[in-house]
PDB file of C-alpha atoms in Angstrom:
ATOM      1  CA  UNK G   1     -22.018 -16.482  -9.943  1.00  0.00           C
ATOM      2  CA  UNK G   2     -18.911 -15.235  -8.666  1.00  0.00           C
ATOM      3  CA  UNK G   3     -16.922 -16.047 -11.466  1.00  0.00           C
ATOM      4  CA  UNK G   4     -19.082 -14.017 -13.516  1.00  0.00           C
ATOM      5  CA  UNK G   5     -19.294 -11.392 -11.096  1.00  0.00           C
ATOM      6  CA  UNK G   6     -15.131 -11.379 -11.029  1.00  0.00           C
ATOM      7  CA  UNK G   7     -15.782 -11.204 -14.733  1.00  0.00           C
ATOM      8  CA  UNK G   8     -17.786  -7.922 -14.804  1.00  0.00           C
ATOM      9  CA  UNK G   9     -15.753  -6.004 -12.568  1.00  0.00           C
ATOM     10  CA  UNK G  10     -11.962  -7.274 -14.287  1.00  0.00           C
ATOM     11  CA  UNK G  11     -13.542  -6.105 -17.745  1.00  0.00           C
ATOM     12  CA  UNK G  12     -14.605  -2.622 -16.143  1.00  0.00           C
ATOM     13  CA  UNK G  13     -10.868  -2.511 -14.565  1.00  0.00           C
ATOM     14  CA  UNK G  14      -9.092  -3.455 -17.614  1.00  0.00           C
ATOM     15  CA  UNK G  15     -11.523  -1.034 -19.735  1.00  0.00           C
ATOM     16  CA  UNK G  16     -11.117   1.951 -17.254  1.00  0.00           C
ATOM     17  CA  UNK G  17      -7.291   1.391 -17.551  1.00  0.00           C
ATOM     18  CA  UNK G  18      -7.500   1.244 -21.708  1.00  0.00           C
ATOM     19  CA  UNK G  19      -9.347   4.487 -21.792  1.00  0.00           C
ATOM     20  CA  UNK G  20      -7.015   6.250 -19.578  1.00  0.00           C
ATOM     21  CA  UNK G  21      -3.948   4.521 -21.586  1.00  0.00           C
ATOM     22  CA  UNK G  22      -5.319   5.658 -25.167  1.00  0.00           C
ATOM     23  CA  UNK G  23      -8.503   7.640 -26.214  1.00  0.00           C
ATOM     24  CA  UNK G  24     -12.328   7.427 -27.183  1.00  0.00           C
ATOM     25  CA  UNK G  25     -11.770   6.479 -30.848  1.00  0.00           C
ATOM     26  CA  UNK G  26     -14.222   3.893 -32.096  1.00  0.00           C
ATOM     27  CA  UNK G  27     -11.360   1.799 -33.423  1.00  0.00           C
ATOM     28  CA  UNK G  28      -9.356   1.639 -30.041  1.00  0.00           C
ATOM     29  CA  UNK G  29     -11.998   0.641 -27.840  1.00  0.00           C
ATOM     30  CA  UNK G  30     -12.950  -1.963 -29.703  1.00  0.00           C
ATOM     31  CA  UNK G  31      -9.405  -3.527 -29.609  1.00  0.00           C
ATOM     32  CA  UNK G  32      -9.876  -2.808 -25.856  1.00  0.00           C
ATOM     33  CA  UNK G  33     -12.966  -4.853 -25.849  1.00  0.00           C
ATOM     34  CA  UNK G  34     -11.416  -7.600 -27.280  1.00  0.00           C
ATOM     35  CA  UNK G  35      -8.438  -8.129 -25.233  1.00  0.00           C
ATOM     36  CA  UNK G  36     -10.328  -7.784 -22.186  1.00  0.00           C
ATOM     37  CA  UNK G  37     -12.290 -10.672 -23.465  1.00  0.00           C
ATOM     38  CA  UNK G  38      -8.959 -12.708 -24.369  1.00  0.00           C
ATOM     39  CA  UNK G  39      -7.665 -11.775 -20.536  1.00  0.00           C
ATOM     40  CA  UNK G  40     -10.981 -12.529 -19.295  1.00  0.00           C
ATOM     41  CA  UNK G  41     -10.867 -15.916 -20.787  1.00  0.00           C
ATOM     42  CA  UNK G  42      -7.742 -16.606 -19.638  1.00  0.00           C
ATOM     43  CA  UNK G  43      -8.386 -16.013 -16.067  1.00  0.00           C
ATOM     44  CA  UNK G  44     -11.620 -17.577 -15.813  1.00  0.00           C
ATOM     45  CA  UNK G  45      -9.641 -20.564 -14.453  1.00  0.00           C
ATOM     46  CA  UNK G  46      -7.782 -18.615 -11.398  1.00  0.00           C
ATOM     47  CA  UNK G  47      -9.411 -17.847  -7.997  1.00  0.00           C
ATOM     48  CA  UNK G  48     -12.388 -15.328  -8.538  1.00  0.00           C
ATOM     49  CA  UNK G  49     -10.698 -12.470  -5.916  1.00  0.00           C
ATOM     50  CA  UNK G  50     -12.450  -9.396  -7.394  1.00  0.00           C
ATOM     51  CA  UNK G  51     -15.730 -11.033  -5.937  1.00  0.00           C
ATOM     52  CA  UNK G  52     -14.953 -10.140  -2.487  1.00  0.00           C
ATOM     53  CA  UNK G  53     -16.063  -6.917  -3.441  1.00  0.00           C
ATOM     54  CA  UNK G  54     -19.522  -6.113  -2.027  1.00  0.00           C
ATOM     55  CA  UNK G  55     -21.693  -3.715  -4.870  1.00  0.00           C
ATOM     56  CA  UNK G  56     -23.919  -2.004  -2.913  1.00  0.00           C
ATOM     57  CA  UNK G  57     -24.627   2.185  -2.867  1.00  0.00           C
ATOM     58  CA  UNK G  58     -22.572   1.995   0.857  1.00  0.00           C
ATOM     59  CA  UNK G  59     -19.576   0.054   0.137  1.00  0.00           C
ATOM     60  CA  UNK G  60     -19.115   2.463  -2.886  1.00  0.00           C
ATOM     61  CA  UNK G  61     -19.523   5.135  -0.935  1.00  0.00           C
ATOM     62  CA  UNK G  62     -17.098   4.198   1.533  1.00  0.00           C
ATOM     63  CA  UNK G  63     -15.143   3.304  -1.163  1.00  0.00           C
ATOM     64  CA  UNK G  64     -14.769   6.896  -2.016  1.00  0.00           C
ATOM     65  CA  UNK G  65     -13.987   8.035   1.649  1.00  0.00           C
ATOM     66  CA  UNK G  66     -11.615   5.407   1.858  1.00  0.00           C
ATOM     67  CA  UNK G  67      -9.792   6.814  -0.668  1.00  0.00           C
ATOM     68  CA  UNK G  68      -9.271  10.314   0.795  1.00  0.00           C
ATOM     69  CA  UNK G  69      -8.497   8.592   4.305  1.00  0.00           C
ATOM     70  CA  UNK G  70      -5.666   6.853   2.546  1.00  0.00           C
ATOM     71  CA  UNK G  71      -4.561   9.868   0.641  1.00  0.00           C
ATOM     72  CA  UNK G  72      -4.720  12.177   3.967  1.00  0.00           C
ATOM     73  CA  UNK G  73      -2.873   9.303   5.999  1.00  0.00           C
ATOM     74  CA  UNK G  74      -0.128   9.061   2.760  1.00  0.00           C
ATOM     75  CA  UNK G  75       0.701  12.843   2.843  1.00  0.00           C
ATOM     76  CA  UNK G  76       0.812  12.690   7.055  1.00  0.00           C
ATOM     77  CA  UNK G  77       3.122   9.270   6.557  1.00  0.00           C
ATOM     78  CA  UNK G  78       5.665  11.144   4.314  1.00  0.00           C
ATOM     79  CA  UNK G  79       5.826  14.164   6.619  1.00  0.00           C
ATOM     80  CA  UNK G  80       6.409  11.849  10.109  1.00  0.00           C
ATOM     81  CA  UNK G  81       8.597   9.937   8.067  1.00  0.00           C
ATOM     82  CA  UNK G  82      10.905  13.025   6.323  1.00  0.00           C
ATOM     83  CA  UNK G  83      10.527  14.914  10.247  1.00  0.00           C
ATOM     84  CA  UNK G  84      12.490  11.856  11.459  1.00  0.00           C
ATOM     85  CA  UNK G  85      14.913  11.645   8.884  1.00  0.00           C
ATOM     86  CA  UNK G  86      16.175  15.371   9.085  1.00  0.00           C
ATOM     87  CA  UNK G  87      16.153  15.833  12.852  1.00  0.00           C
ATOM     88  CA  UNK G  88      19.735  15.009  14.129  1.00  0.00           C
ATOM     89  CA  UNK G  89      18.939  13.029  17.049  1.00  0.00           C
ATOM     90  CA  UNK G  90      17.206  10.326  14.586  1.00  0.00           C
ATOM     91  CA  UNK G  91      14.298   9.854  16.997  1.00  0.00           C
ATOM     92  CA  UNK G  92      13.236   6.094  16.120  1.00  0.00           C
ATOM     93  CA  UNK G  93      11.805   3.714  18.614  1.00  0.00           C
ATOM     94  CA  UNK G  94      11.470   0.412  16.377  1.00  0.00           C
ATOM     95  CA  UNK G  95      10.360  -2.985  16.873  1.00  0.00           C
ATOM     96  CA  UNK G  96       7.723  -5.597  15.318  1.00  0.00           C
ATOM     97  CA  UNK G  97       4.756  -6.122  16.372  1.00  0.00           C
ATOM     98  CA  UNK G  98       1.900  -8.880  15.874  1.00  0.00           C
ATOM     99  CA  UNK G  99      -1.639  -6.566  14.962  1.00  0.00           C
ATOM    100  CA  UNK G 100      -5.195  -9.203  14.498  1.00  0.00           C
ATOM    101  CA  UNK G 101      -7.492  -8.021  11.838  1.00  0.00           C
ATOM    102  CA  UNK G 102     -11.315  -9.124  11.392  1.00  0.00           C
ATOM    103  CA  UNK G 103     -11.351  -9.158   7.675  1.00  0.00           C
ATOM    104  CA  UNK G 104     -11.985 -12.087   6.013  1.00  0.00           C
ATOM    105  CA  UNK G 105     -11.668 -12.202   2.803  1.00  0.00           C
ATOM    106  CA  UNK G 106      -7.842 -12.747   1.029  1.00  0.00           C
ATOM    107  CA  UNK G 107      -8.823  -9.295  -1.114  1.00  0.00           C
ATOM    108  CA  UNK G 108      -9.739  -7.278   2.023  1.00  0.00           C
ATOM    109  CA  UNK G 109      -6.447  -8.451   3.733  1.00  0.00           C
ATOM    110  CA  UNK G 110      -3.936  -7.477   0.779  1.00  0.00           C
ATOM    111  CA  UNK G 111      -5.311  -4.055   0.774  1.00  0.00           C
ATOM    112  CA  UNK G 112      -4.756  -3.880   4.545  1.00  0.00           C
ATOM    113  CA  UNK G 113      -1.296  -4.817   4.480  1.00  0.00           C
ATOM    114  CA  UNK G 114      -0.664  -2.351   1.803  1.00  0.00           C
ATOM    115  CA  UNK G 115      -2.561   0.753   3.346  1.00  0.00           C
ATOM    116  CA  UNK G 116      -0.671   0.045   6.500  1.00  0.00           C
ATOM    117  CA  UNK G 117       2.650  -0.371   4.724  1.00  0.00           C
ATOM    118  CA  UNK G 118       1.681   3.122   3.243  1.00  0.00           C
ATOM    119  CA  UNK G 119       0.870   4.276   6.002  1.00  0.00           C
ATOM    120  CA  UNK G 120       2.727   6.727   9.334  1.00  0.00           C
ATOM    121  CA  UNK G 121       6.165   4.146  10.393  1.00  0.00           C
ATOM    122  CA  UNK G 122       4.085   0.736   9.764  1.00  0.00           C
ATOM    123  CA  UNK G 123       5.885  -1.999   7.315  1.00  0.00           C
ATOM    124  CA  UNK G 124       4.132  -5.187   7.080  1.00  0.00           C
ATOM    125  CA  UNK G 125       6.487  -7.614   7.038  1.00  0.00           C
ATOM    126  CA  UNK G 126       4.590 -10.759   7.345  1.00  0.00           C
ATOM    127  CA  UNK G 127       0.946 -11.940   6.758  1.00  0.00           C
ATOM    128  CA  UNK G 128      -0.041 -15.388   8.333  1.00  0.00           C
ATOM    129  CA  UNK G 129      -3.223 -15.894   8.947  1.00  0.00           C
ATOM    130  CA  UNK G 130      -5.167 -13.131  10.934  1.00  0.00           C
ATOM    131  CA  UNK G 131      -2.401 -11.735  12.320  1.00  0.00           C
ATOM    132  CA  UNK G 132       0.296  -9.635  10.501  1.00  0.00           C
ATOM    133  CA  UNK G 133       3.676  -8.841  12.299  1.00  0.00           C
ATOM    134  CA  UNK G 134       4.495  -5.214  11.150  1.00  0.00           C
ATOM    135  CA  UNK G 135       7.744  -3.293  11.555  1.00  0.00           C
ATOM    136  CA  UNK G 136       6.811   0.047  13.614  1.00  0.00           C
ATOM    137  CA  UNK G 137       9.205   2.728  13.677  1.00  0.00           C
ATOM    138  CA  UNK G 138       7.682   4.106  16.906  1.00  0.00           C
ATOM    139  CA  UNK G 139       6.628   1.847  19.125  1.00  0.00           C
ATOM    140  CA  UNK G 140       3.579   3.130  21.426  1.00  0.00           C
ATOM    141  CA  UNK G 141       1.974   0.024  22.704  1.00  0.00           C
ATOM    142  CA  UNK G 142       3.436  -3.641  23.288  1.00  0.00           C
ATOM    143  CA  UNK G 143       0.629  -5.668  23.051  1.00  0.00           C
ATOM    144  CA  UNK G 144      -1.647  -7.015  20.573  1.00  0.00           C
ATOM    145  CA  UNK G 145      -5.225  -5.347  21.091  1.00  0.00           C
ATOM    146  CA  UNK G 146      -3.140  -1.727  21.640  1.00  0.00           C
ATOM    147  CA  UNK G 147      -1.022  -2.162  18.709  1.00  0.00           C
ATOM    148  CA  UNK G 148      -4.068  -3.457  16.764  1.00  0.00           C
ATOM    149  CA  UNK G 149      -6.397  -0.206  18.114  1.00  0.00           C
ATOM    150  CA  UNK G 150      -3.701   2.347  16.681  1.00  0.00           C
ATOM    151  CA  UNK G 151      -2.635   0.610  13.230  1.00  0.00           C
ATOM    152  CA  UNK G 152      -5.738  -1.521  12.275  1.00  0.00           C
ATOM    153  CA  UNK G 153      -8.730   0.405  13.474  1.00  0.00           C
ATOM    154  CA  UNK G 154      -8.405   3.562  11.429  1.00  0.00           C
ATOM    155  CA  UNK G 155      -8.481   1.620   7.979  1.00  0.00           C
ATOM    156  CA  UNK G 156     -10.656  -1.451   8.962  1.00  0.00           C
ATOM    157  CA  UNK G 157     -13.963   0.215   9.858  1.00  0.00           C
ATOM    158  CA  UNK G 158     -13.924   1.277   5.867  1.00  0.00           C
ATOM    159  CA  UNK G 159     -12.710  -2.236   4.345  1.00  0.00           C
ATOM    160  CA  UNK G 160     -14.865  -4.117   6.042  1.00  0.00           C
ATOM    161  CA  UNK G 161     -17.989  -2.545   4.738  1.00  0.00           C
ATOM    162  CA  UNK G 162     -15.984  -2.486   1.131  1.00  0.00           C
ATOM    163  CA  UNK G 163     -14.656  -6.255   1.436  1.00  0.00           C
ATOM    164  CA  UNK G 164     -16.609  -7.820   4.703  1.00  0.00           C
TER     165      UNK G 164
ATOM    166  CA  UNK U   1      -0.853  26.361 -14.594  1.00  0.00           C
ATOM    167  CA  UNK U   2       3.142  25.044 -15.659  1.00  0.00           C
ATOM    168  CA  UNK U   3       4.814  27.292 -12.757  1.00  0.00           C
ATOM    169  CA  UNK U   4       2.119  25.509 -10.490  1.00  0.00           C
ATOM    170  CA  UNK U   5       3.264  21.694 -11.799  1.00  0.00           C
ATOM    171  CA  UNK U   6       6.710  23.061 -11.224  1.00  0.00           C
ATOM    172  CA  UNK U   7       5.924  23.698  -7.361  1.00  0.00           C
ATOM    173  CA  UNK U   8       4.597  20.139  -6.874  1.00  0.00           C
ATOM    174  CA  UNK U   9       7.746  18.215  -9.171  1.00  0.00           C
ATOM    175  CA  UNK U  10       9.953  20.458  -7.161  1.00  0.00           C
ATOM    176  CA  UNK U  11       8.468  19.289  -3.645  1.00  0.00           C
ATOM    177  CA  UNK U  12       8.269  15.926  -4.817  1.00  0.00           C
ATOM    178  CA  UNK U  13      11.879  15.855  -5.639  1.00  0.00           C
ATOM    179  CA  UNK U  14      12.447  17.072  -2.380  1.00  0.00           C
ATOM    180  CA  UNK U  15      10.789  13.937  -0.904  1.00  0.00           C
ATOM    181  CA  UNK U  16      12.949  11.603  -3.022  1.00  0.00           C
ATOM    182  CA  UNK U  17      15.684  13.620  -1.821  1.00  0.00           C
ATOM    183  CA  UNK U  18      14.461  12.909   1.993  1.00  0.00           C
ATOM    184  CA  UNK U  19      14.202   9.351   1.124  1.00  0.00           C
ATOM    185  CA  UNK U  20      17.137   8.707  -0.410  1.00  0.00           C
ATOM    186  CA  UNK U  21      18.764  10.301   3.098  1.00  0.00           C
ATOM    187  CA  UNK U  22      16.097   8.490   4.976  1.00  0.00           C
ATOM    188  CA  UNK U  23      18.207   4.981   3.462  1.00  0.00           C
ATOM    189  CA  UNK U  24      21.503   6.958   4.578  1.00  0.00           C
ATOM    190  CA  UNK U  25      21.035   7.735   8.420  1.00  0.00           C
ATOM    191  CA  UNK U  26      19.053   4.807   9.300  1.00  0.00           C
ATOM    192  CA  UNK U  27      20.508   2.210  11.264  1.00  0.00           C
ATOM    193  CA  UNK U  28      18.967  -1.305  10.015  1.00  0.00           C
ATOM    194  CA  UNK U  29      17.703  -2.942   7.132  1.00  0.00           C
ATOM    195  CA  UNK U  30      13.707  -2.509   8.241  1.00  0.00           C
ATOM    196  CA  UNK U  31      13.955   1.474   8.867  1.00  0.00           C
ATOM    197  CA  UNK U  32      15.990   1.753   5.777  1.00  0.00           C
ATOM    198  CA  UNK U  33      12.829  -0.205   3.686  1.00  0.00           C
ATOM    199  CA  UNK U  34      10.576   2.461   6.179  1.00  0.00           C
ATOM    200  CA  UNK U  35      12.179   5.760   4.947  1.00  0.00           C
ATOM    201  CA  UNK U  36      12.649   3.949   0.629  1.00  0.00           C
ATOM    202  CA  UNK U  37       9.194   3.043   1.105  1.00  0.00           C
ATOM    203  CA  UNK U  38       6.942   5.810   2.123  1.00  0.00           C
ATOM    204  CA  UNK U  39       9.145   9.142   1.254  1.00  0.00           C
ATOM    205  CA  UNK U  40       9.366   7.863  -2.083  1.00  0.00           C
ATOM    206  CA  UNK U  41       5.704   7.043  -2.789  1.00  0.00           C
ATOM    207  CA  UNK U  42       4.654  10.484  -2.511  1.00  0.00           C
ATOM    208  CA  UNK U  43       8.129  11.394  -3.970  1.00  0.00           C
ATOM    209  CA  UNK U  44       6.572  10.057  -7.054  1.00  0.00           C
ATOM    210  CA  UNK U  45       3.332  10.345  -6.964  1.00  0.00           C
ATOM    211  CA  UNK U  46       3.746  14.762  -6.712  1.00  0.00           C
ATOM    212  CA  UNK U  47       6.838  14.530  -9.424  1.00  0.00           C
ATOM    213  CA  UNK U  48       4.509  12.490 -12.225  1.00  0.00           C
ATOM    214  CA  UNK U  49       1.439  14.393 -10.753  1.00  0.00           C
ATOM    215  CA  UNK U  50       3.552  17.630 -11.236  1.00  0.00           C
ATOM    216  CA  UNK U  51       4.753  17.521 -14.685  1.00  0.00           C
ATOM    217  CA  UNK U  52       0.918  15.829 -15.907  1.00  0.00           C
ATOM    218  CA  UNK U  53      -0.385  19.093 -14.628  1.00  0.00           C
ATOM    219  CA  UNK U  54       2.468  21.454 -16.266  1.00  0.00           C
ATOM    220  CA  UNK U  55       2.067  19.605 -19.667  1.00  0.00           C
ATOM    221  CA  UNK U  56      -1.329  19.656 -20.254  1.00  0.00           C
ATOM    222  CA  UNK U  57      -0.985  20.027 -23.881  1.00  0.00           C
ATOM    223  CA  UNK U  58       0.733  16.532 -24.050  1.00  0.00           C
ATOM    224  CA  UNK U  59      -2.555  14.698 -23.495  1.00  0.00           C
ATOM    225  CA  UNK U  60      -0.703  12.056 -21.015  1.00  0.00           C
ATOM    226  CA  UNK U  61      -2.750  12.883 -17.939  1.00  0.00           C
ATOM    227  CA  UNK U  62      -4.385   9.351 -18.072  1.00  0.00           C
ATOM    228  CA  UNK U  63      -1.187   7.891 -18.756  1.00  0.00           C
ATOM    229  CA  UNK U  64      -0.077   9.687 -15.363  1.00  0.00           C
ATOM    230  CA  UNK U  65      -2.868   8.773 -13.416  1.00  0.00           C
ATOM    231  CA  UNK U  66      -2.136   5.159 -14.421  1.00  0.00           C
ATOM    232  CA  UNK U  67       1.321   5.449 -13.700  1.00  0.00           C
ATOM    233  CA  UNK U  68       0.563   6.935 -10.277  1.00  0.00           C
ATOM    234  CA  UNK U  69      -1.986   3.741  -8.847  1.00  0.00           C
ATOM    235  CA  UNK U  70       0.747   1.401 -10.077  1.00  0.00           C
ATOM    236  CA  UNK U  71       3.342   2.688  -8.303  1.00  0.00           C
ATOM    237  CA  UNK U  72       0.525   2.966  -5.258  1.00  0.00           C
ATOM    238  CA  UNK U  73      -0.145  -0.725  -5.878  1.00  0.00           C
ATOM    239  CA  UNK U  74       3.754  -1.930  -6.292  1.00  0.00           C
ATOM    240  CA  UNK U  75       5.391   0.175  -3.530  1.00  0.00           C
ATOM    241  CA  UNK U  76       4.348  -1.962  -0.688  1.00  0.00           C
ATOM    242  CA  UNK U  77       4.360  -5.288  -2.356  1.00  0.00           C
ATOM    243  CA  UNK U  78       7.987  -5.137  -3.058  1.00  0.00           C
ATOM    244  CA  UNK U  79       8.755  -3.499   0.182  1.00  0.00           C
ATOM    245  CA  UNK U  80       6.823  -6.458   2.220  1.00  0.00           C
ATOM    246  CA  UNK U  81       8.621  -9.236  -0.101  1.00  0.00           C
ATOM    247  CA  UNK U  82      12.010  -7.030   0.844  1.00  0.00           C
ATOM    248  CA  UNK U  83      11.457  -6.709   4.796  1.00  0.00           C
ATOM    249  CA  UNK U  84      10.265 -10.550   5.141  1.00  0.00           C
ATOM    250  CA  UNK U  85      12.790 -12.039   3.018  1.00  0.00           C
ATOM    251  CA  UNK U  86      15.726 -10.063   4.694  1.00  0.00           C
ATOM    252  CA  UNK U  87      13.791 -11.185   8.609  1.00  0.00           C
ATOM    253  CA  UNK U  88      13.818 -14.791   7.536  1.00  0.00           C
ATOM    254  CA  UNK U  89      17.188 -14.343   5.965  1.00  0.00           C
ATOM    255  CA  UNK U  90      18.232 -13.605   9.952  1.00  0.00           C
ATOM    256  CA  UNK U  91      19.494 -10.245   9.614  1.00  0.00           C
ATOM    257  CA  UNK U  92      19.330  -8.575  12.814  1.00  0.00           C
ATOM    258  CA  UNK U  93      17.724  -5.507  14.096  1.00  0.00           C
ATOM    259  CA  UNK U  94      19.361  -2.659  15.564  1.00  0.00           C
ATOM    260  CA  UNK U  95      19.897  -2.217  18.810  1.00  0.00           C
ATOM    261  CA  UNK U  96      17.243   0.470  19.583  1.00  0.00           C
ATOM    262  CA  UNK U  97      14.627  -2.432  18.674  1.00  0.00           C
ATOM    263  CA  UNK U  98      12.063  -2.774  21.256  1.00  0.00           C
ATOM    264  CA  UNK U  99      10.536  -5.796  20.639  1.00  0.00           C
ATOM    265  CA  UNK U 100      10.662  -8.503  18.214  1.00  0.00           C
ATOM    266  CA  UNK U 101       6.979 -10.592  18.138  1.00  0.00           C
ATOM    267  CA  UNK U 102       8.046 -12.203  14.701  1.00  0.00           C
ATOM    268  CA  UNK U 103      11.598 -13.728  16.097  1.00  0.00           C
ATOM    269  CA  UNK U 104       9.227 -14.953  19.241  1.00  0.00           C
ATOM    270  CA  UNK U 105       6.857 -17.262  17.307  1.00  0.00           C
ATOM    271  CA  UNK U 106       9.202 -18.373  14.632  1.00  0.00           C
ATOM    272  CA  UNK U 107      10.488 -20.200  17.549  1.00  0.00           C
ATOM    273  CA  UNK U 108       7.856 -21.334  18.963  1.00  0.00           C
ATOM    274  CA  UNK U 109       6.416 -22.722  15.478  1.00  0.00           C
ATOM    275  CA  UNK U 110       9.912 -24.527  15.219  1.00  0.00           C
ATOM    276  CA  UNK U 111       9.527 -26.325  18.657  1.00  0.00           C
ATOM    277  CA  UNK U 112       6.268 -27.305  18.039  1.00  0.00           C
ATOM    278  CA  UNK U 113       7.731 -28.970  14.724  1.00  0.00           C
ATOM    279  CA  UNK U 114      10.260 -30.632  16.926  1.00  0.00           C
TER     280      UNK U 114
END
């Protein structure tokens, strides 16, 4: 069952991408089709990540929000960041520090540690477990549950209800 | 509707620029990866979103948008392989560091090994 569900939602990826790479003629999707089966095939062997994603009207519509949260926390990332770099005084307060999450599932967690490596002076630089150790460029709070509250929080409350 | 792509490859330039001085002025290895890392995403992301918008005629917006959520998806993979090689490589943090939770319980997990 959640092979096949893996199944359903690679060939929608791979198809989505196709389209966007070529057009709507009759002849290219139907190349499309095919390789996505061949791929398909092939990774029917692998671990079934994609599964991990919950289908259900909320987690797509979080899904959605997620999305602009991430873009919105992107554009205010690249701003902090470029502020820092041009002021002369180089105002940088780094250090690394250990963050817990509550997602479970290996899916959940890679987007995680990518949002909060794209995200305002946050680098993950190591995943063991539930806890990641990320570089901060400003650190506010020394301990886990405060350094956890201001990097985690924000982007958990959305991937849980996406990944769980 | 190609002055307008113009404005956003101009300002994304700008943020490459500010990333590339980012990797200049910082001190250490893991606010050098902090500045290459996230300047540069959106560096890219407004160039290629910039010149899909001020070529319309090209067709290649779909292209573009792929191009875009790979670079979204690569960025940080490469940076986190970068930053935890280079920390269990042992090179040190600058001075300004704060705190270091990593260093901590490496050690500990090699005296419990012990």
């Amino acid at each position: 069952m959640r092979k096949l569900k893996h199944s359903i939602l690679l060939f929608l990826t791979l198809m989505f991408f196709w389209i966007l790479f070529t057009s709507l003629d009759i002849q290219e999707v139907t190349t499309g089709i095919i390789a996505s089966f061949i791929i398909i095939l092939m990774t029917i062997p692998l671990q079934p990540v994609l599964s991990d994603i919950k289908l259900n009207p909320k987690s797509i519509l979080f899904t959605i929000i997620y999305f602009f949260v991430f873009l919105k926390e992107l554009i205010k990332s690249n701003i902090d960041v470029a502020i820092r770099v041009i002021t002369p005084k180089l105002p940088i307060n780094p250090g690394i520090v250990k963050v817990k999450t509550k997602l479970k599932s290996p899916l959940g967690r890679v987007v995680l540690a990518n949002s909060i490596t794209l995200t305002p002076g946050t680098l993950t630089v190591e995943m063991e477990g539930e806890y990641f150790y990320i570089h901060w460029i400003d650190v506010t709070s020394k301990n886990i549950e405060g350094a956890t509250t201001s990097i985690v929080s924000n982007f958990e409350k959305y991937l849980e209800v996406i990944f769980g | 509707m190609e002055l307008f792509g113009a404005i956003i490859t101009l300002i994304g330039s700008l943020f490459l620029f500010l990333g590339a001085l980012g990797i200049f002025r910082m001190p250490d290895v893991y606010n050098r990866m902090q500045a290459g890392t996230k300047a540069t995403t959106l560096g890219t992301i407004l160039f290629l979103f910039g010149i899909s918008i001020g070529h319309l005629e090209c067709g290649c917006f779909g292209k573009i948008v792929v191009l875009i959520l790979f670079v979204i998806f690569t960025n940080p993979v490469s940076s986190n392989a970068l930053a935890r090689a280079s920390h269990f490589a042992g090179i040190k943090l600058t001075d300004k560091t704060m705190k270091d939770d990593l260093e901590k319980d490496n050690i500990e997990n090699k005296g419990e090994e012990k």
